[in-house]
mmCIF file of C-alpha atoms in Angstrom:
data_model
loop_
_atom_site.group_PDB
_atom_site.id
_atom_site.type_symbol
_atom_site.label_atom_id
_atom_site.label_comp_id
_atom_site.label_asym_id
_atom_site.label_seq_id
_atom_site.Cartn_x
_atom_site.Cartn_y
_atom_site.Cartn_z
ATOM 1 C CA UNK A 1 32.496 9.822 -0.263
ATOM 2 C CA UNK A 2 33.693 10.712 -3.326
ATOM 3 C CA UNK A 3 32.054 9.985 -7.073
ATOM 4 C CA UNK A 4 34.180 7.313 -7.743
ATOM 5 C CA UNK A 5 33.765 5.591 -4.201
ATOM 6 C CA UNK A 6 29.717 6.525 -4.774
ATOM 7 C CA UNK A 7 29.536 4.864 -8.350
ATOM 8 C CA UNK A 8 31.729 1.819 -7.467
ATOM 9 C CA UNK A 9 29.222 1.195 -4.108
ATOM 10 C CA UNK A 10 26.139 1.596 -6.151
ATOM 11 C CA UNK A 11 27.273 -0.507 -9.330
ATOM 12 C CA UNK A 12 28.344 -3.597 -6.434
ATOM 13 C CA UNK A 13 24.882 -3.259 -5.401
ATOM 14 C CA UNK A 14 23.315 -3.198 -8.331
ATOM 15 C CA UNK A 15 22.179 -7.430 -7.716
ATOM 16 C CA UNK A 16 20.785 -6.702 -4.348
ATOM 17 C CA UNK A 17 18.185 -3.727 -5.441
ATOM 18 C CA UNK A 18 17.307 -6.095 -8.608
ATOM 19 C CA UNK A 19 16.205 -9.041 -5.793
ATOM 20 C CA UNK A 20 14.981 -6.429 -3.983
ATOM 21 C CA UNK A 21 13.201 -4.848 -6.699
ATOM 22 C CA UNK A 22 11.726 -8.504 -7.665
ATOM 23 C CA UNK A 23 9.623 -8.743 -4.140
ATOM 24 C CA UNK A 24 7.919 -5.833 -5.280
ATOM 25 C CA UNK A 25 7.124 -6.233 -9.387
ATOM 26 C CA UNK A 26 7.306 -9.798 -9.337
ATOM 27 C CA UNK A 27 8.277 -9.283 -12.936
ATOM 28 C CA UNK A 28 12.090 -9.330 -14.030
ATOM 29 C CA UNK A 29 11.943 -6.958 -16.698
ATOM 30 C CA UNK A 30 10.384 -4.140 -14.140
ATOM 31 C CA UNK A 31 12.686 -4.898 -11.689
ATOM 32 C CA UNK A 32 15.211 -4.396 -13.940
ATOM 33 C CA UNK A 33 13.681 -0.990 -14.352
ATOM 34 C CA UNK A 34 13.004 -0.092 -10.812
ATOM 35 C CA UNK A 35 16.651 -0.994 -10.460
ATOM 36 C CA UNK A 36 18.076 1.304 -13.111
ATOM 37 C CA UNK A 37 15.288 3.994 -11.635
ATOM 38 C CA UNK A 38 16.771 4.340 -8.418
ATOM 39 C CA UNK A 39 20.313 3.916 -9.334
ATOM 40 C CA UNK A 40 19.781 7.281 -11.058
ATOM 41 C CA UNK A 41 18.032 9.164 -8.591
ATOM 42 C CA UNK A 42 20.427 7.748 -6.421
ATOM 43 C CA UNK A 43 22.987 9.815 -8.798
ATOM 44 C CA UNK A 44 21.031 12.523 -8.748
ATOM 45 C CA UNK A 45 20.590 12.895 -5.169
ATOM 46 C CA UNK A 46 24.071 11.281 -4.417
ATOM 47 C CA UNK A 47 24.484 14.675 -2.122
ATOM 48 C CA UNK A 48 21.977 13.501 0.157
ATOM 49 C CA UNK A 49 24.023 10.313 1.137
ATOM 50 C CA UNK A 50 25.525 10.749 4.566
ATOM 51 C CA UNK A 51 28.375 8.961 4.474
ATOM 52 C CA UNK A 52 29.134 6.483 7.409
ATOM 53 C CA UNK A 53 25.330 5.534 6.935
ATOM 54 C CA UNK A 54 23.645 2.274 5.319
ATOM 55 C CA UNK A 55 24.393 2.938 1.573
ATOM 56 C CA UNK A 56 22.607 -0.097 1.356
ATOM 57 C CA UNK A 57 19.100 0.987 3.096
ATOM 58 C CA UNK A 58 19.092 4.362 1.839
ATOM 59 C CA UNK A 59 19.017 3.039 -1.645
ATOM 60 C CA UNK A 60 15.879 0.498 -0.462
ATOM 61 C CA UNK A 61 14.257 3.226 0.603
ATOM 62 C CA UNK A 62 14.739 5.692 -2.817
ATOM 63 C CA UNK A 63 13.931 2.376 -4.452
ATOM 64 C CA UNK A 64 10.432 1.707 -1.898
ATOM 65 C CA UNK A 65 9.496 5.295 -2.870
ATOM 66 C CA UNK A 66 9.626 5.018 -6.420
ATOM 67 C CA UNK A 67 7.756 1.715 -6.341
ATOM 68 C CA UNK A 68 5.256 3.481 -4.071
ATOM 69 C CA UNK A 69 4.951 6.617 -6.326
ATOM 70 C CA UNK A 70 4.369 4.771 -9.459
ATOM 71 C CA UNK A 71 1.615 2.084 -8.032
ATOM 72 C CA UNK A 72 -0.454 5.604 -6.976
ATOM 73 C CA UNK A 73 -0.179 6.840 -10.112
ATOM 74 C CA UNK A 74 -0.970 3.087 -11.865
ATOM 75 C CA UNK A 75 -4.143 3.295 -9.756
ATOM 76 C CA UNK A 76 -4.905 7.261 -10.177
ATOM 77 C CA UNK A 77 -4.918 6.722 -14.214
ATOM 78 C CA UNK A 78 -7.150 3.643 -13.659
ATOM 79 C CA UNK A 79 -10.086 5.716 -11.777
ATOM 80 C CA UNK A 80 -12.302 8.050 -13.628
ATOM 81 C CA UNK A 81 -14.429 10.865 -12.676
ATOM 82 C CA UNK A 82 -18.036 10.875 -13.825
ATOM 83 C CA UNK A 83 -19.108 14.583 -13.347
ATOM 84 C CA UNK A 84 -22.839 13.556 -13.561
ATOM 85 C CA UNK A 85 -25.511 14.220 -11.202
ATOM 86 C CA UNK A 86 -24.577 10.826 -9.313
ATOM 87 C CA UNK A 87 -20.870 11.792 -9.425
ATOM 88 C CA UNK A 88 -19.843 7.930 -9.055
ATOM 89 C CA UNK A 89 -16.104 6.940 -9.516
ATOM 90 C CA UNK A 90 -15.629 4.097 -11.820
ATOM 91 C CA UNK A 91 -12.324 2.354 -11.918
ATOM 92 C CA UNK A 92 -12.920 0.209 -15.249
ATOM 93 C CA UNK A 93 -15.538 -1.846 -14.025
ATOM 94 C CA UNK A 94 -18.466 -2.790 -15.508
ATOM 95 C CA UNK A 95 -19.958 -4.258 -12.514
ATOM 96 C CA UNK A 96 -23.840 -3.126 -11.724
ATOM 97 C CA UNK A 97 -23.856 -1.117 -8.398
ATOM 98 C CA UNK A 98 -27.102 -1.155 -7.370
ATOM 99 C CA UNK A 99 -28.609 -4.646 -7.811
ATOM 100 C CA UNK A 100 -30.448 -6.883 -5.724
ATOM 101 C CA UNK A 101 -27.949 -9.410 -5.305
ATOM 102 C CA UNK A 102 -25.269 -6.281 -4.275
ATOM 103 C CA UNK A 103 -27.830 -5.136 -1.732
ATOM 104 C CA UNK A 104 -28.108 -8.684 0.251
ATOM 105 C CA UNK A 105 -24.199 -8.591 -0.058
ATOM 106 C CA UNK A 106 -23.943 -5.561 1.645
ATOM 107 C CA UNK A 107 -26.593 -6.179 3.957
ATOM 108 C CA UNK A 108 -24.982 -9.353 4.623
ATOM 109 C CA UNK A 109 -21.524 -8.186 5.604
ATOM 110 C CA UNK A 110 -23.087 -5.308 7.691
ATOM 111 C CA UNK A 111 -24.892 -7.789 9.918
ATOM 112 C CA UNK A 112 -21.379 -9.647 10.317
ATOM 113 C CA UNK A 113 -19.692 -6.318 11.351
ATOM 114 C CA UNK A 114 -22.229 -5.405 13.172
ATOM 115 C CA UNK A 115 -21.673 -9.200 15.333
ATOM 116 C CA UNK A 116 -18.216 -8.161 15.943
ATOM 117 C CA UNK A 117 -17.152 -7.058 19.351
ATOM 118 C CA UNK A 118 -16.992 -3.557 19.695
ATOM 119 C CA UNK A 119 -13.011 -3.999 20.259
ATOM 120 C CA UNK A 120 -12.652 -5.435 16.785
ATOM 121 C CA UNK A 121 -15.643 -3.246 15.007
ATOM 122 C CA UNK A 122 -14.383 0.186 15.856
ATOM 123 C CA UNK A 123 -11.284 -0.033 14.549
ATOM 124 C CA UNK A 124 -12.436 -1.833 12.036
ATOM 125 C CA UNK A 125 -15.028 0.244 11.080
ATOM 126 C CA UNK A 126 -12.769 3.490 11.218
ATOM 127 C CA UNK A 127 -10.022 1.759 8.810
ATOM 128 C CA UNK A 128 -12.952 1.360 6.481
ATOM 129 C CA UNK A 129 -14.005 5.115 6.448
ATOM 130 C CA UNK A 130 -10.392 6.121 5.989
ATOM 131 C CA UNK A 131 -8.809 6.458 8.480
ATOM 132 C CA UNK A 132 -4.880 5.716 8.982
ATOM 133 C CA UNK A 133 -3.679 3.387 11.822
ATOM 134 C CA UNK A 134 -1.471 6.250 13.939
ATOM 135 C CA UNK A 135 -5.514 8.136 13.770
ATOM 136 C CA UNK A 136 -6.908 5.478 14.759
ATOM 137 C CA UNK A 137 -4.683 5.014 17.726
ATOM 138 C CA UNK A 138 -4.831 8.145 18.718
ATOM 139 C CA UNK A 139 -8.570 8.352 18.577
ATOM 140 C CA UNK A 140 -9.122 5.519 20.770
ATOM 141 C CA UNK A 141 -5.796 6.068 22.599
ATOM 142 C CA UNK A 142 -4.558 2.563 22.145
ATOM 143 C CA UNK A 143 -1.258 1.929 20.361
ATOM 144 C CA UNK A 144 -1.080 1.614 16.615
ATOM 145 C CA UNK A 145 -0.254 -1.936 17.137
ATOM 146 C CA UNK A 146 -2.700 -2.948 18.488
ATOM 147 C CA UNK A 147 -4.756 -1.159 16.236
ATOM 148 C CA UNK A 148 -3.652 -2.989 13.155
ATOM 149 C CA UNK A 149 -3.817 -6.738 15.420
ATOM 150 C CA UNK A 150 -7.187 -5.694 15.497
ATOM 151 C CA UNK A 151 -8.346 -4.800 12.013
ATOM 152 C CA UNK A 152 -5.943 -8.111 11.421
ATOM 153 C CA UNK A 153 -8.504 -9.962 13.655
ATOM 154 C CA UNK A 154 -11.998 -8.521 12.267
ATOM 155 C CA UNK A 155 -11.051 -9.235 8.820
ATOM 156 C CA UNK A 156 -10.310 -12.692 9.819
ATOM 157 C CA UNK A 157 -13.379 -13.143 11.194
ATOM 158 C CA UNK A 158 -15.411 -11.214 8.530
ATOM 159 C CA UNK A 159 -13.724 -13.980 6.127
ATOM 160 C CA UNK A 160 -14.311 -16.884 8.093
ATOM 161 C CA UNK A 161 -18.400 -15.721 8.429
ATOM 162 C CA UNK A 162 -18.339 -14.835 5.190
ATOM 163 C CA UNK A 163 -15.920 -17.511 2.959
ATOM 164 C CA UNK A 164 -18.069 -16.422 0.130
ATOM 165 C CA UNK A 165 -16.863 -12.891 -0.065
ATOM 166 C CA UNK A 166 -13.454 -13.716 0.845
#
């Protein structure tokens, strides 16, 4: 594919990575942006293209990656690093930790974990220490599927226990 053929695809596809942009930003002005982003790096990287591919898809995925890289770093600028003895991260709250009313909460939604069936809990419970789904799987040799169904399902219950919390 030549430069011209390259520029002429990515300029009459310029209106599908703007709607595409606007599932993501939900904002016109940052899709716009997003848009314009990978349009460039699509330039940049133009060498990458194979040809006789989806033009179309590789430039959702540049675009995906982008949105993905600059939401990490959105959050990674939000979250500070307290080197006192406690070493807490903060992320710009001002909410109080360790108060009586947090304590119940907690207590409250380990009870209701602690109700769910072990098919739903250890999943669940290894999502929640960090784990990602294809570990997960493999730890309990089960298919990723059906590990995410499952974490689906505890939360669903965890909300309906606790509608409060939800």
């Amino acid at each position: 594919m030549s430069t011209i053929e390259f520029n002429n695809a990515l300029i009459a596809l310029e209106s599908y990575l703007i709607a595409f942009a606007m599932r993501y930003t939900k904002n016109e002005e940052d899709a716009r942006d997003l848009t314009q982003e990978t349009m460039l790096k699509a330039m940049k990287n133009k060498n990458y293209y194979t040809p006789k591919t989806n033009f179309k898809a590789w430039l959702f995925t540049i675009m995906r990656n982008i949105f993905i890289n600059q939401y990490r770093r959105k959050v990674r600028s939000k979250t500070i690093f307290d080197n006192s003895e406690e070493k807490y991260l903060m992320n710009g709250s001002t909410e109080a930790r360790n108060t009586p009313q947090n304590h119940i909460t907690s207590l409250e939604v380990e009870a209701q974990v602690e109700a769910l069936s072990d098919v739903y809990k250890t999943p669940f419970e290894l999502h929640y220490k960090g784990y990602k789904y294809q570990e997960i799987a493999n730890e309990l040799n089960i298919p990723i599927g059906t590990v995410k169904s499952r974490i689906f399902i505890a939360r669903k219950k965890l909300m309906e226990c606790l509608p409060e919390y939800a």
